[in-house]
mmCIF file of C-alpha atoms and ligand atoms in Angstrom:
data_model
loop_
_atom_site.group_PDB
_atom_site.id
_atom_site.type_symbol
_atom_site.label_atom_id
_atom_site.label_comp_id
_atom_site.label_asym_id
_atom_site.label_seq_id
_atom_site.Cartn_x
_atom_site.Cartn_y
_atom_site.Cartn_z
ATOM 1 C CA MET A 702 16.389 -5.298 -21.221
ATOM 2 C CA GLU A 703 14.258 -7.534 -19.063
ATOM 3 C CA ILE A 704 13.342 -6.539 -15.536
ATOM 4 C CA LYS A 705 15.394 -8.237 -12.852
ATOM 5 C CA SER A 706 16.596 -7.409 -9.365
ATOM 6 C CA GLY A 707 18.715 -4.249 -9.398
ATOM 7 C CA CYS A 708 16.845 -2.558 -12.259
ATOM 8 C CA VAL A 709 15.121 0.773 -12.002
ATOM 9 C CA VAL A 710 11.650 0.532 -13.513
ATOM 10 C CA ALA A 711 9.180 3.285 -14.370
ATOM 11 C CA MET A 712 5.591 2.130 -14.721
ATOM 12 C CA HIS A 713 2.120 3.477 -15.165
ATOM 13 C CA TYR A 714 -0.421 1.616 -13.112
ATOM 14 C CA LYS A 715 -4.024 1.446 -12.089
ATOM 15 C CA LEU A 716 -4.985 -0.346 -8.899
ATOM 16 C CA THR A 717 -8.475 -1.746 -8.359
ATOM 17 C CA ASN A 718 -10.111 -3.997 -5.781
ATOM 18 C CA ASP A 719 -12.408 -6.968 -6.488
ATOM 19 C CA GLU A 720 -15.362 -4.590 -6.811
ATOM 20 C CA GLY A 721 -13.616 -2.750 -9.639
ATOM 21 C CA GLN A 722 -13.204 0.395 -7.540
ATOM 22 C CA ILE A 723 -10.071 2.390 -8.457
ATOM 23 C CA LEU A 724 -7.879 2.689 -5.338
ATOM 24 C CA ASP A 725 -4.873 4.359 -6.900
ATOM 25 C CA SER A 726 -3.573 5.295 -10.317
ATOM 26 C CA SER A 727 -0.642 7.071 -11.910
ATOM 27 C CA GLU A 728 -2.899 8.607 -14.557
ATOM 28 C CA GLY A 729 -2.053 12.248 -15.145
ATOM 29 C CA ARG A 730 1.191 11.888 -13.195
ATOM 30 C CA GLU A 731 4.762 10.885 -13.921
ATOM 31 C CA PRO A 732 5.222 7.108 -14.076
ATOM 32 C CA LEU A 733 6.103 5.573 -10.705
ATOM 33 C CA LYS A 734 9.800 4.689 -10.430
ATOM 34 C CA PHE A 735 11.084 1.962 -8.159
ATOM 35 C CA LEU A 736 14.121 -0.205 -7.589
ATOM 36 C CA GLN A 737 13.250 -3.798 -8.443
ATOM 37 C CA GLY A 738 13.887 -6.357 -5.703
ATOM 38 C CA ALA A 739 14.364 -3.736 -2.984
ATOM 39 C CA GLY A 740 10.975 -3.846 -1.284
ATOM 40 C CA ASN A 741 9.933 -0.525 -2.829
ATOM 41 C CA ILE A 742 6.671 -2.075 -4.025
ATOM 42 C CA ILE A 743 4.543 -4.881 -2.565
ATOM 43 C CA PRO A 744 6.104 -8.372 -2.887
ATOM 44 C CA GLY A 745 3.475 -9.769 -5.292
ATOM 45 C CA LEU A 746 3.935 -6.920 -7.736
ATOM 46 C CA ASP A 747 7.715 -7.116 -7.456
ATOM 47 C CA LYS A 748 7.513 -10.798 -8.504
ATOM 48 C CA ALA A 749 5.110 -10.048 -11.355
ATOM 49 C CA MET A 750 7.659 -7.596 -12.830
ATOM 50 C CA ILE A 751 10.415 -10.137 -13.405
ATOM 51 C CA GLY A 752 11.121 -10.678 -17.099
ATOM 52 C CA LYS A 753 8.912 -7.825 -18.333
ATOM 53 C CA LYS A 754 10.207 -5.256 -20.837
ATOM 54 C CA VAL A 755 9.501 -1.678 -21.918
ATOM 55 C CA GLY A 756 6.165 -1.557 -23.722
ATOM 56 C CA ASP A 757 4.751 -4.583 -21.887
ATOM 57 C CA ALA A 758 1.269 -4.085 -20.481
ATOM 58 C CA PHE A 759 -0.186 -6.671 -18.164
ATOM 59 C CA GLU A 760 -2.553 -7.360 -15.309
ATOM 60 C CA ALA A 761 -1.374 -8.745 -11.971
ATOM 61 C CA VAL A 762 -3.810 -10.040 -9.357
ATOM 62 C CA ILE A 763 -2.157 -10.025 -5.939
ATOM 63 C CA GLU A 764 -3.504 -11.875 -2.914
ATOM 64 C CA PRO A 765 -3.412 -10.030 0.449
ATOM 65 C CA GLU A 766 -0.519 -12.190 1.723
ATOM 66 C CA GLU A 767 1.643 -10.770 -1.091
ATOM 67 C CA ALA A 768 0.220 -7.256 -0.784
ATOM 68 C CA TYR A 769 -0.618 -5.450 2.469
ATOM 69 C CA GLY A 770 -1.129 -8.601 4.539
ATOM 70 C CA VAL A 771 -4.168 -10.274 6.029
ATOM 71 C CA ARG A 772 -6.400 -8.569 8.569
ATOM 72 C CA HIS A 773 -5.663 -9.283 12.227
ATOM 73 C CA GLU A 774 -8.660 -9.295 14.560
ATOM 74 C CA GLN A 775 -6.413 -8.468 17.533
ATOM 75 C CA MET A 776 -5.598 -5.148 15.855
ATOM 76 C CA ILE A 777 -9.244 -4.137 16.266
ATOM 77 C CA GLN A 778 -10.026 -2.772 19.715
ATOM 78 C CA LYS A 779 -12.915 -1.261 21.595
ATOM 79 C CA VAL A 780 -12.055 1.766 23.706
ATOM 80 C CA PRO A 781 -14.201 4.149 25.735
ATOM 81 C CA LYS A 782 -15.047 7.558 24.263
ATOM 82 C CA SER A 783 -13.261 9.110 27.230
ATOM 83 C CA ALA A 784 -9.964 7.938 25.691
ATOM 84 C CA PHE A 785 -10.387 10.626 23.012
ATOM 85 C CA GLN A 786 -10.209 13.710 25.179
ATOM 86 C CA GLY A 787 -9.834 16.943 23.314
ATOM 87 C CA VAL A 788 -11.662 15.731 20.208
ATOM 88 C CA ASP A 789 -14.877 17.671 19.653
ATOM 89 C CA GLU A 790 -16.843 15.159 17.681
ATOM 90 C CA LEU A 791 -15.850 11.552 17.027
ATOM 91 C CA GLN A 792 -16.838 10.154 13.663
ATOM 92 C CA VAL A 793 -16.447 6.871 11.851
ATOM 93 C CA GLY A 794 -13.546 7.149 9.409
ATOM 94 C CA MET A 795 -11.432 9.475 11.573
ATOM 95 C CA SER A 796 -7.755 8.548 11.909
ATOM 96 C CA PHE A 797 -5.591 8.940 14.986
ATOM 97 C CA GLN A 798 -2.127 8.087 16.169
ATOM 98 C CA ALA A 799 -2.497 5.637 19.037
ATOM 99 C CA GLU A 800 0.355 5.613 21.542
ATOM 100 C CA THR A 801 1.457 2.033 22.114
ATOM 101 C CA GLU A 802 4.448 0.340 23.708
ATOM 102 C CA GLN A 803 5.835 -0.080 20.174
ATOM 103 C CA GLY A 804 5.453 3.633 19.440
ATOM 104 C CA PRO A 805 2.708 5.537 17.617
ATOM 105 C CA VAL A 806 0.423 3.440 15.405
ATOM 106 C CA PRO A 807 -2.144 4.876 12.984
ATOM 107 C CA VAL A 808 -5.667 3.697 13.790
ATOM 108 C CA LYS A 809 -9.031 4.401 12.247
ATOM 109 C CA ILE A 810 -12.439 4.596 13.892
ATOM 110 C CA THR A 811 -14.680 1.970 12.311
ATOM 111 C CA GLU A 812 -17.699 2.023 14.655
ATOM 112 C CA ILE A 813 -19.174 4.126 17.444
ATOM 113 C CA VAL A 814 -21.927 2.660 19.619
ATOM 114 C CA ASP A 815 -22.946 4.764 22.624
ATOM 115 C CA GLU A 816 -19.764 5.247 24.675
ATOM 116 C CA VAL A 817 -17.761 2.537 22.918
ATOM 117 C CA VAL A 818 -15.478 3.356 20.005
ATOM 118 C CA THR A 819 -14.035 0.630 17.786
ATOM 119 C CA VAL A 820 -10.598 1.407 16.381
ATOM 120 C CA ASP A 821 -8.792 -0.619 13.729
ATOM 121 C CA ALA A 822 -4.997 -0.577 13.330
ATOM 122 C CA ASN A 823 -4.985 -2.815 10.266
ATOM 123 C CA HIS A 824 -3.624 -1.288 7.067
ATOM 124 C CA GLU A 825 -6.467 0.063 4.967
ATOM 125 C CA LEU A 826 -5.691 -2.503 2.275
ATOM 126 C CA ALA A 827 -5.083 -5.445 4.614
ATOM 127 C CA GLY A 828 -7.159 -8.433 3.541
ATOM 128 C CA VAL A 829 -7.844 -6.895 0.132
ATOM 129 C CA ARG A 830 -7.001 -8.666 -3.120
ATOM 130 C CA LEU A 831 -5.481 -6.135 -5.505
ATOM 131 C CA THR A 832 -5.547 -5.990 -9.286
ATOM 132 C CA PHE A 833 -2.887 -3.907 -10.978
ATOM 133 C CA GLN A 834 -3.012 -2.849 -14.628
ATOM 134 C CA VAL A 835 0.608 -2.101 -15.386
ATOM 135 C CA SER A 836 2.474 -0.697 -18.368
ATOM 136 C CA ILE A 837 6.257 -0.613 -18.331
ATOM 137 C CA GLU A 838 7.635 2.756 -19.462
ATOM 138 C CA GLU A 839 11.339 2.463 -18.716
ATOM 139 C CA VAL A 840 13.838 -0.158 -17.566
ATOM 140 C CA ARG A 841 17.487 0.543 -16.807
ATOM 141 C CA GLU A 842 20.308 -0.580 -14.542
ATOM 142 C CA ALA A 843 20.286 1.157 -11.184
ATOM 143 C CA THR A 844 23.216 3.449 -10.458
ATOM 144 C CA GLU A 845 25.552 2.613 -7.582
ATOM 145 C CA GLU A 846 23.997 5.479 -5.651
ATOM 146 C CA GLU A 847 20.482 4.136 -6.166
ATOM 147 C CA LYS A 848 21.590 0.673 -5.048
ATOM 148 C CA ALA A 849 23.217 2.146 -1.947
ATOM 149 C CA HIS A 850 20.073 4.162 -1.137
ATOM 150 C CA ASN A 851 17.762 1.225 -1.918
ATOM 151 C CA HIS A 852 15.440 3.345 -4.056
ATOM 152 C CA ALA A 853 15.198 4.937 -7.507
ATOM 153 C CA HIS A 854 16.260 8.512 -8.174
HETATM 154 ZN ZN1 LIG B 642 18.516 8.342 -2.634
#
């Protein structure tokens, strides 16, 4: 059967960026299962699945808008070191939960200059064009339970 909304799909995949760096892969693991059309995977990949069948192998290049979104400059902020009380040594690459009016948001330190720390709340893959190498391992109708839960079992 061909993949359409309401199918459960199992796929093997390899995800790379424009530099050819492998960001994620299902190699050595069970294939990733998802419910098609339910927002389980990024929108661009969801679209690329439509009409594919078991045994199909293909490449999908997904622009940031259809993946993890574009980068927002306003999500990058400079804060004083004193805001990180209780942390022994601040380092670039460290992640924190920032308390905001909208609740906790994960942020990452991207730069430290003297007493000023730059933190970035953008998703790690925001602004990144993604290339997926996909092979379809299984396609079946979702059960009523899976549809109700909005994910694959
Ligand atoms: Zn469930």
